[in-house]
PDB file of C-alpha atoms and ligand atoms in Angstrom:
ATOM      1  CA  UNK A   1     209.749 -32.827 -54.158  1.00  0.00           C
ATOM      2  CA  UNK A   2     208.679 -36.371 -54.968  1.00  0.00           C
ATOM      3  CA  UNK A   3     210.023 -39.800 -54.061  1.00  0.00           C
ATOM      4  CA  UNK A   4     210.814 -42.595 -56.535  1.00  0.00           C
ATOM      5  CA  UNK A   5     208.206 -45.078 -55.388  1.00  0.00           C
ATOM      6  CA  UNK A   6     208.176 -47.601 -58.197  1.00  0.00           C
ATOM      7  CA  UNK A   7     208.286 -50.756 -56.109  1.00  0.00           C
ATOM      8  CA  UNK A   8     205.359 -53.190 -56.074  1.00  0.00           C
ATOM      9  CA  UNK A   9     204.250 -53.027 -52.413  1.00  0.00           C
ATOM     10  CA  UNK A  10     203.984 -49.252 -52.004  1.00  0.00           C
ATOM     11  CA  UNK A  11     200.192 -49.251 -52.009  1.00  0.00           C
ATOM     12  CA  UNK A  12     199.952 -52.175 -49.587  1.00  0.00           C
ATOM     13  CA  UNK A  13     200.324 -49.795 -46.615  1.00  0.00           C
ATOM     14  CA  UNK A  14     198.415 -46.835 -48.065  1.00  0.00           C
ATOM     15  CA  UNK A  15     195.513 -47.094 -45.596  1.00  0.00           C
ATOM     16  CA  UNK A  16     197.823 -47.666 -42.596  1.00  0.00           C
ATOM     17  CA  UNK A  17     199.874 -44.620 -43.611  1.00  0.00           C
ATOM     18  CA  UNK A  18     196.736 -42.500 -43.875  1.00  0.00           C
ATOM     19  CA  UNK A  19     195.491 -43.658 -40.455  1.00  0.00           C
ATOM     20  CA  UNK A  20     198.832 -42.891 -38.812  1.00  0.00           C
ATOM     21  CA  UNK A  21     198.788 -39.380 -40.241  1.00  0.00           C
ATOM     22  CA  UNK A  22     195.238 -38.923 -38.991  1.00  0.00           C
ATOM     23  CA  UNK A  23     196.300 -39.970 -35.461  1.00  0.00           C
ATOM     24  CA  UNK A  24     199.142 -37.431 -35.565  1.00  0.00           C
ATOM     25  CA  UNK A  25     196.673 -34.733 -36.572  1.00  0.00           C
ATOM     26  CA  UNK A  26     194.430 -35.692 -33.630  1.00  0.00           C
ATOM     27  CA  UNK A  27     197.454 -35.544 -31.299  1.00  0.00           C
ATOM     28  CA  UNK A  28     198.036 -31.907 -32.246  1.00  0.00           C
ATOM     29  CA  UNK A  29     200.300 -31.869 -35.293  1.00  0.00           C
ATOM     30  CA  UNK A  30     198.905 -28.934 -37.246  1.00  0.00           C
ATOM     31  CA  UNK A  31     201.472 -28.368 -39.998  1.00  0.00           C
ATOM     32  CA  UNK A  32     199.841 -29.918 -43.060  1.00  0.00           C
ATOM     33  CA  UNK A  33     203.191 -29.929 -44.915  1.00  0.00           C
ATOM     34  CA  UNK A  34     204.484 -32.432 -42.354  1.00  0.00           C
ATOM     35  CA  UNK A  35     201.336 -34.557 -42.457  1.00  0.00           C
ATOM     36  CA  UNK A  36     201.206 -34.595 -46.237  1.00  0.00           C
ATOM     37  CA  UNK A  37     204.887 -35.591 -46.507  1.00  0.00           C
ATOM     38  CA  UNK A  38     204.489 -38.338 -43.884  1.00  0.00           C
ATOM     39  CA  UNK A  39     201.538 -39.653 -45.849  1.00  0.00           C
ATOM     40  CA  UNK A  40     203.949 -40.348 -48.724  1.00  0.00           C
ATOM     41  CA  UNK A  41     206.931 -41.909 -46.944  1.00  0.00           C
ATOM     42  CA  UNK A  42     207.027 -45.736 -46.902  1.00  0.00           C
ATOM     43  CA  UNK A  43     208.119 -46.146 -43.238  1.00  0.00           C
ATOM     44  CA  UNK A  44     208.101 -49.924 -43.734  1.00  0.00           C
ATOM     45  CA  UNK A  45     211.337 -49.549 -45.761  1.00  0.00           C
ATOM     46  CA  UNK A  46     213.146 -47.734 -42.934  1.00  0.00           C
ATOM     47  CA  UNK A  47     212.468 -50.176 -40.054  1.00  0.00           C
ATOM     48  CA  UNK A  48     214.134 -53.505 -39.298  1.00  0.00           C
ATOM     49  CA  UNK A  49     212.383 -56.039 -41.624  1.00  0.00           C
ATOM     50  CA  UNK A  50     211.100 -58.005 -38.595  1.00  0.00           C
ATOM     51  CA  UNK A  51     208.962 -55.005 -37.653  1.00  0.00           C
ATOM     52  CA  UNK A  52     207.373 -54.221 -41.008  1.00  0.00           C
ATOM     53  CA  UNK A  53     203.889 -54.967 -39.708  1.00  0.00           C
ATOM     54  CA  UNK A  54     204.358 -52.438 -36.880  1.00  0.00           C
ATOM     55  CA  UNK A  55     205.737 -49.771 -39.221  1.00  0.00           C
ATOM     56  CA  UNK A  56     202.583 -47.640 -38.965  1.00  0.00           C
ATOM     57  CA  UNK A  57     202.099 -47.891 -35.225  1.00  0.00           C
ATOM     58  CA  UNK A  58     203.023 -44.682 -33.478  1.00  0.00           C
ATOM     59  CA  UNK A  59     206.085 -46.183 -31.786  1.00  0.00           C
ATOM     60  CA  UNK A  60     209.874 -46.073 -32.079  1.00  0.00           C
ATOM     61  CA  UNK A  61     211.195 -49.261 -33.698  1.00  0.00           C
ATOM     62  CA  UNK A  62     214.605 -50.977 -33.966  1.00  0.00           C
ATOM     63  CA  UNK A  63     216.951 -50.387 -36.878  1.00  0.00           C
ATOM     64  CA  UNK A  64     220.490 -51.839 -37.208  1.00  0.00           C
ATOM     65  CA  UNK A  65     223.356 -51.337 -34.725  1.00  0.00           C
ATOM     66  CA  UNK A  66     221.049 -51.170 -31.644  1.00  0.00           C
ATOM     67  CA  UNK A  67     219.609 -47.848 -32.777  1.00  0.00           C
ATOM     68  CA  UNK A  68     216.006 -46.805 -33.373  1.00  0.00           C
ATOM     69  CA  UNK A  69     213.815 -44.987 -35.826  1.00  0.00           C
ATOM     70  CA  UNK A  70     211.971 -42.399 -33.734  1.00  0.00           C
ATOM     71  CA  UNK A  71     208.264 -42.539 -32.972  1.00  0.00           C
ATOM     72  CA  UNK A  72     206.302 -40.823 -35.785  1.00  0.00           C
ATOM     73  CA  UNK A  73     204.708 -38.382 -33.303  1.00  0.00           C
ATOM     74  CA  UNK A  74     208.163 -37.340 -32.073  1.00  0.00           C
ATOM     75  CA  UNK A  75     209.425 -36.879 -35.650  1.00  0.00           C
ATOM     76  CA  UNK A  76     206.403 -34.740 -36.526  1.00  0.00           C
ATOM     77  CA  UNK A  77     206.547 -32.769 -33.254  1.00  0.00           C
ATOM     78  CA  UNK A  78     210.248 -31.938 -33.573  1.00  0.00           C
ATOM     79  CA  UNK A  79     209.815 -30.967 -37.213  1.00  0.00           C
ATOM     80  CA  UNK A  80     206.935 -28.692 -36.266  1.00  0.00           C
ATOM     81  CA  UNK A  81     209.106 -27.092 -33.551  1.00  0.00           C
ATOM     82  CA  UNK A  82     211.730 -26.223 -36.187  1.00  0.00           C
ATOM     83  CA  UNK A  83     209.151 -23.958 -37.860  1.00  0.00           C
ATOM     84  CA  UNK A  84     210.976 -23.977 -41.203  1.00  0.00           C
ATOM     85  CA  UNK A  85     210.040 -22.189 -44.415  1.00  0.00           C
ATOM     86  CA  UNK A  86     210.359 -24.038 -47.722  1.00  0.00           C
ATOM     87  CA  UNK A  87     213.930 -23.861 -48.983  1.00  0.00           C
ATOM     88  CA  UNK A  88     215.449 -23.497 -45.490  1.00  0.00           C
ATOM     89  CA  UNK A  89     218.815 -25.058 -44.790  1.00  0.00           C
ATOM     90  CA  UNK A  90     218.539 -27.672 -42.070  1.00  0.00           C
ATOM     91  CA  UNK A  91     221.060 -29.872 -40.295  1.00  0.00           C
ATOM     92  CA  UNK A  92     220.056 -33.181 -38.748  1.00  0.00           C
ATOM     93  CA  UNK A  93     222.308 -34.897 -36.197  1.00  0.00           C
ATOM     94  CA  UNK A  94     221.613 -38.650 -36.117  1.00  0.00           C
ATOM     95  CA  UNK A  95     220.685 -39.822 -39.635  1.00  0.00           C
ATOM     96  CA  UNK A  96     219.743 -43.302 -38.342  1.00  0.00           C
ATOM     97  CA  UNK A  97     217.390 -44.889 -40.888  1.00  0.00           C
ATOM     98  CA  UNK A  98     217.122 -41.695 -42.967  1.00  0.00           C
ATOM     99  CA  UNK A  99     213.378 -41.239 -42.312  1.00  0.00           C
ATOM    100  CA  UNK A 100     213.612 -37.773 -40.728  1.00  0.00           C
ATOM    101  CA  UNK A 101     215.955 -36.529 -43.480  1.00  0.00           C
ATOM    102  CA  UNK A 102     213.532 -37.878 -46.102  1.00  0.00           C
ATOM    103  CA  UNK A 103     210.679 -35.983 -44.433  1.00  0.00           C
ATOM    104  CA  UNK A 104     212.623 -32.715 -44.431  1.00  0.00           C
ATOM    105  CA  UNK A 105     213.609 -33.222 -48.073  1.00  0.00           C
ATOM    106  CA  UNK A 106     210.000 -33.877 -49.097  1.00  0.00           C
ATOM    107  CA  UNK A 107     209.001 -30.659 -47.329  1.00  0.00           C
ATOM    108  CA  UNK A 108     211.336 -28.775 -49.661  1.00  0.00           C
ATOM    109  CA  UNK A 109     214.267 -28.175 -47.293  1.00  0.00           C
ATOM    110  CA  UNK A 110     217.970 -28.232 -48.130  1.00  0.00           C
ATOM    111  CA  UNK A 111     219.064 -31.071 -45.882  1.00  0.00           C
ATOM    112  CA  UNK A 112     222.431 -31.909 -44.292  1.00  0.00           C
ATOM    113  CA  UNK A 113     222.572 -34.977 -42.065  1.00  0.00           C
ATOM    114  CA  UNK A 114     225.348 -36.515 -39.942  1.00  0.00           C
ATOM    115  CA  UNK A 115     225.570 -40.055 -38.523  1.00  0.00           C
ATOM    116  CA  UNK A 116     228.326 -41.430 -36.253  1.00  0.00           C
ATOM    117  CA  UNK A 117     227.834 -45.131 -37.086  1.00  0.00           C
ATOM    118  CA  UNK A 118     229.382 -45.967 -40.449  1.00  0.00           C
ATOM    119  CA  UNK A 119     227.018 -48.880 -41.308  1.00  0.00           C
ATOM    120  CA  UNK A 120     223.963 -46.687 -40.719  1.00  0.00           C
ATOM    121  CA  UNK A 121     225.445 -43.827 -42.731  1.00  0.00           C
ATOM    122  CA  UNK A 122     226.019 -46.154 -45.716  1.00  0.00           C
ATOM    123  CA  UNK A 123     222.623 -47.818 -45.413  1.00  0.00           C
ATOM    124  CA  UNK A 124     220.837 -44.466 -45.277  1.00  0.00           C
ATOM    125  CA  UNK A 125     222.801 -43.249 -48.308  1.00  0.00           C
ATOM    126  CA  UNK A 126     221.590 -46.273 -50.280  1.00  0.00           C
ATOM    127  CA  UNK A 127     218.016 -45.573 -49.180  1.00  0.00           C
ATOM    128  CA  UNK A 128     218.311 -41.936 -50.291  1.00  0.00           C
ATOM    129  CA  UNK A 129     219.575 -43.101 -53.685  1.00  0.00           C
ATOM    130  CA  UNK A 130     216.802 -45.660 -54.075  1.00  0.00           C
ATOM    131  CA  UNK A 131     214.055 -43.168 -53.207  1.00  0.00           C
ATOM    132  CA  UNK A 132     215.634 -40.253 -55.098  1.00  0.00           C
ATOM    133  CA  UNK A 133     216.113 -38.215 -51.917  1.00  0.00           C
ATOM    134  CA  UNK A 134     218.606 -35.446 -52.617  1.00  0.00           C
ATOM    135  CA  UNK A 135     220.274 -34.751 -49.255  1.00  0.00           C
ATOM    136  CA  UNK A 136     223.878 -34.245 -48.139  1.00  0.00           C
ATOM    137  CA  UNK A 137     224.972 -36.905 -45.706  1.00  0.00           C
ATOM    138  CA  UNK A 138     228.176 -37.363 -43.771  1.00  0.00           C
ATOM    139  CA  UNK A 139     229.748 -39.926 -41.457  1.00  0.00           C
ATOM    140  CA  UNK A 140     231.116 -38.198 -38.366  1.00  0.00           C
ATOM    141  CA  UNK A 141     230.554 -36.755 -34.922  1.00  0.00           C
ATOM    142  CA  UNK A 142     227.480 -34.557 -35.150  1.00  0.00           C
ATOM    143  CA  UNK A 143     228.079 -32.989 -31.731  1.00  0.00           C
ATOM    144  CA  UNK A 144     230.525 -30.787 -33.663  1.00  0.00           C
ATOM    145  CA  UNK A 145     227.878 -29.901 -36.253  1.00  0.00           C
ATOM    146  CA  UNK A 146     228.864 -29.535 -39.918  1.00  0.00           C
ATOM    147  CA  UNK A 147     230.772 -26.269 -39.988  1.00  0.00           C
ATOM    148  CA  UNK A 148     231.500 -26.202 -43.710  1.00  0.00           C
ATOM    149  CA  UNK A 149     227.856 -25.498 -44.614  1.00  0.00           C
ATOM    150  CA  UNK A 150     226.844 -23.391 -41.582  1.00  0.00           C
ATOM    151  CA  UNK A 151     224.856 -21.354 -40.739  1.00  0.00           C
ATOM    152  CA  UNK A 152     221.638 -23.379 -40.638  1.00  0.00           C
ATOM    153  CA  UNK A 153     218.061 -22.118 -40.326  1.00  0.00           C
ATOM    154  CA  UNK A 154     217.287 -25.192 -38.257  1.00  0.00           C
ATOM    155  CA  UNK A 155     219.217 -27.924 -36.452  1.00  0.00           C
ATOM    156  CA  UNK A 156     217.461 -31.058 -35.240  1.00  0.00           C
ATOM    157  CA  UNK A 157     219.216 -33.528 -32.955  1.00  0.00           C
ATOM    158  CA  UNK A 158     217.578 -36.942 -32.864  1.00  0.00           C
ATOM    159  CA  UNK A 159     219.612 -38.411 -29.997  1.00  0.00           C
ATOM    160  CA  UNK A 160     219.724 -37.575 -26.279  1.00  0.00           C
ATOM    161  CA  UNK A 161     222.352 -35.043 -25.217  1.00  0.00           C
ATOM    162  CA  UNK A 162     223.676 -34.484 -21.668  1.00  0.00           C
ATOM    163  CA  UNK A 163     223.933 -30.761 -22.469  1.00  0.00           C
ATOM    164  CA  UNK A 164     223.582 -28.484 -25.497  1.00  0.00           C
ATOM    165  CA  UNK A 165     226.708 -28.776 -27.713  1.00  0.00           C
ATOM    166  CA  UNK A 166     228.056 -25.230 -28.254  1.00  0.00           C
ATOM    167  CA  UNK A 167     229.102 -25.857 -31.890  1.00  0.00           C
ATOM    168  CA  UNK A 168     225.430 -26.359 -32.752  1.00  0.00           C
ATOM    169  CA  UNK A 169     224.489 -23.007 -31.213  1.00  0.00           C
ATOM    170  CA  UNK A 170     227.344 -21.345 -33.102  1.00  0.00           C
ATOM    171  CA  UNK A 171     226.213 -22.898 -36.399  1.00  0.00           C
ATOM    172  CA  UNK A 172     222.649 -21.517 -36.172  1.00  0.00           C
ATOM    173  CA  UNK A 173     221.700 -18.489 -38.230  1.00  0.00           C
ATOM    174  CA  UNK A 174     219.996 -15.528 -36.523  1.00  0.00           C
ATOM    175  CA  UNK A 175     216.345 -16.567 -35.962  1.00  0.00           C
ATOM    176  CA  UNK A 176     217.413 -20.166 -36.540  1.00  0.00           C
ATOM    177  CA  UNK A 177     216.158 -22.862 -34.170  1.00  0.00           C
ATOM    178  CA  UNK A 178     217.842 -25.806 -32.495  1.00  0.00           C
ATOM    179  CA  UNK A 179     215.553 -28.647 -31.390  1.00  0.00           C
ATOM    180  CA  UNK A 180     217.361 -31.077 -29.104  1.00  0.00           C
ATOM    181  CA  UNK A 181     216.433 -33.559 -26.355  1.00  0.00           C
ATOM    182  CA  UNK A 182     218.556 -32.896 -23.241  1.00  0.00           C
ATOM    183  CA  UNK A 183     218.560 -34.940 -20.050  1.00  0.00           C
ATOM    184  CA  UNK A 184     219.639 -38.216 -18.449  1.00  0.00           C
ATOM    185  CA  UNK A 185     218.964 -41.857 -19.261  1.00  0.00           C
ATOM    186  CA  UNK A 186     215.363 -41.908 -18.032  1.00  0.00           C
ATOM    187  CA  UNK A 187     213.965 -39.021 -19.997  1.00  0.00           C
ATOM    188  CA  UNK A 188     214.900 -35.887 -21.800  1.00  0.00           C
ATOM    189  CA  UNK A 189     213.272 -32.494 -22.024  1.00  0.00           C
ATOM    190  CA  UNK A 190     212.928 -31.208 -25.559  1.00  0.00           C
ATOM    191  CA  UNK A 191     214.743 -27.869 -25.788  1.00  0.00           C
ATOM    192  CA  UNK A 192     213.650 -25.475 -28.504  1.00  0.00           C
ATOM    193  CA  UNK A 193     216.334 -22.804 -28.702  1.00  0.00           C
ATOM    194  CA  UNK A 194     216.030 -19.772 -30.973  1.00  0.00           C
ATOM    195  CA  UNK A 195     219.096 -17.675 -31.759  1.00  0.00           C
ATOM    196  CA  UNK A 196     217.880 -14.105 -31.366  1.00  0.00           C
ATOM    197  CA  UNK A 197     221.259 -12.386 -31.732  1.00  0.00           C
ATOM    198  CA  UNK A 198     224.969 -13.218 -31.746  1.00  0.00           C
ATOM    199  CA  UNK A 199     225.341 -15.054 -28.404  1.00  0.00           C
ATOM    200  CA  UNK A 200     221.692 -14.418 -27.511  1.00  0.00           C
ATOM    201  CA  UNK A 201     219.226 -17.256 -27.268  1.00  0.00           C
ATOM    202  CA  UNK A 202     215.636 -17.822 -26.214  1.00  0.00           C
ATOM    203  CA  UNK A 203     214.814 -21.245 -24.815  1.00  0.00           C
ATOM    204  CA  UNK A 204     211.506 -23.085 -24.520  1.00  0.00           C
ATOM    205  CA  UNK A 205     211.068 -26.559 -23.140  1.00  0.00           C
ATOM    206  CA  UNK A 206     208.771 -29.565 -23.633  1.00  0.00           C
ATOM    207  CA  UNK A 207     208.998 -32.667 -21.483  1.00  0.00           C
ATOM    208  CA  UNK A 208     209.235 -36.424 -21.497  1.00  0.00           C
ATOM    209  CA  UNK A 209     210.870 -37.832 -24.556  1.00  0.00           C
ATOM    210  CA  UNK A 210     213.219 -40.804 -24.623  1.00  0.00           C
ATOM    211  CA  UNK A 211     216.033 -41.160 -27.150  1.00  0.00           C
ATOM    212  CA  UNK A 212     219.158 -43.237 -27.677  1.00  0.00           C
ATOM    213  CA  UNK A 213     222.311 -41.365 -26.554  1.00  0.00           C
ATOM    214  CA  UNK A 214     224.159 -38.690 -28.499  1.00  0.00           C
ATOM    215  CA  UNK A 215     227.729 -40.000 -28.295  1.00  0.00           C
ATOM    216  CA  UNK A 216     230.632 -37.749 -29.191  1.00  0.00           C
ATOM    217  CA  UNK A 217     233.069 -35.052 -28.172  1.00  0.00           C
ATOM    218  CA  UNK A 218     230.308 -32.697 -26.966  1.00  0.00           C
ATOM    219  CA  UNK A 219     227.849 -35.441 -26.008  1.00  0.00           C
ATOM    220  CA  UNK A 220     228.112 -38.605 -23.907  1.00  0.00           C
ATOM    221  CA  UNK A 221     231.464 -40.391 -23.959  1.00  0.00           C
ATOM    222  CA  UNK A 222     231.320 -43.811 -25.647  1.00  0.00           C
ATOM    223  CA  UNK A 223     230.616 -46.334 -22.880  1.00  0.00           C
ATOM    224  CA  UNK A 224     229.772 -43.595 -20.384  1.00  0.00           C
ATOM    225  CA  UNK A 225     226.073 -43.539 -21.046  1.00  0.00           C
ATOM    226  CA  UNK A 226     224.431 -45.234 -18.047  1.00  0.00           C
ATOM    227  CA  UNK A 227     222.133 -47.911 -19.522  1.00  0.00           C
TER     228      UNK A 227
HETATM  229  N1  LIG B   1     216.622 -39.548 -37.188  1.00  0.00           N
HETATM  230  C1  LIG B   1     216.723 -40.983 -37.259  1.00  0.00           C
HETATM  231  C2  LIG B   1     215.729 -41.578 -38.205  1.00  0.00           C
HETATM  232  O1  LIG B   1     214.987 -40.829 -38.852  1.00  0.00           O
HETATM  233  O2  LIG B   1     215.728 -42.809 -38.323  1.00  0.00           O
HETATM  234  C3  LIG B   1     216.616 -41.640 -35.903  1.00  0.00           C
HETATM  235  C4  LIG B   1     217.822 -41.421 -35.128  1.00  0.00           C
HETATM  236  S1  LIG B   1     218.204 -42.525 -33.848  1.00  0.00           S
HETATM  237  C5  LIG B   1     216.933 -42.198 -32.689  1.00  0.00           C
HETATM  238  C6  LIG B   1     219.619 -41.638 -33.241  1.00  0.00           C
HETATM  239  C7  LIG B   1     220.813 -41.719 -34.138  1.00  0.00           C
HETATM  240  O3  LIG B   1     221.791 -40.797 -33.656  1.00  0.00           O
HETATM  241  C8  LIG B   1     221.482 -43.081 -34.151  1.00  0.00           C
HETATM  242  O4  LIG B   1     221.569 -43.556 -35.462  1.00  0.00           O
HETATM  243  C9  LIG B   1     222.861 -42.803 -33.563  1.00  0.00           C
HETATM  244  O5  LIG B   1     223.893 -43.616 -34.088  1.00  0.00           O
HETATM  245  C10 LIG B   1     223.047 -41.345 -33.935  1.00  0.00           C
HETATM  246  N2  LIG B   1     224.063 -40.624 -33.164  1.00  0.00           N
HETATM  247  C11 LIG B   1     224.390 -40.730 -31.853  1.00  0.00           C
HETATM  248  N3  LIG B   1     225.397 -39.883 -31.547  1.00  0.00           N
HETATM  249  C12 LIG B   1     225.716 -39.231 -32.698  1.00  0.00           C
HETATM  250  C13 LIG B   1     226.662 -38.227 -33.040  1.00  0.00           C
HETATM  251  N4  LIG B   1     227.531 -37.711 -32.160  1.00  0.00           N
HETATM  252  N5  LIG B   1     226.706 -37.793 -34.317  1.00  0.00           N
HETATM  253  C14 LIG B   1     225.864 -38.278 -35.250  1.00  0.00           C
HETATM  254  N6  LIG B   1     224.946 -39.236 -34.983  1.00  0.00           N
HETATM  255  C15 LIG B   1     224.860 -39.695 -33.722  1.00  0.00           C
END
């Protein structure tokens, strides 16, 4: 998979991109498919224009509608946890800027992504078109998954859930993995849940991530999230 990168400033951030990827490698990201794809994605296009110069710092940054593009380390870590083979079908909940979906696409996955905020859904769609990223995107409540195309080999939730939404467990294939941050407003543990049989799951946990809330029927109620 390749991106359409025929805009004049692409090479301006080449060195910064390379250095970011190198930092991720030093922090323990071992999957070279992830590192190589991140070395191609112009993160400066996905952040709020005010933050272009910080685009290659390893930090979460603002996008529209009070949401964020996740920290590059977190994106790489969660993707590594999914442990996907090329050609796997993967569902992302929380399209946001479209960066994570672009990464999965570049890694050769069949990508489905859901966003609850209409403006972000439309903006990400335009970005996918501009960069030639062939993913399926939908506006809706991702706590319910995307049943029509289930089961998925991997499901990645990029917003903080109060508990694991059951529809996402149901929509996993056998041996499929759900990677989801679960917790309260201060921090979330990263749950890595593997479906080992119908109604049988194995769960591992990593700590201390901080995400914006997953709002929806099986997530936080709108307005309920204690800021
Ligand atoms: N993955 C994104 C990226 O690459 O830019 C970053 C996602 S941002 C940290 C979390 C996103 O989850 C926000 O855009 C937010 O609107 C979205 N979100 C929150 N609750 C949602 C839900 N129930 N369904 C779909 N998206 C949701």
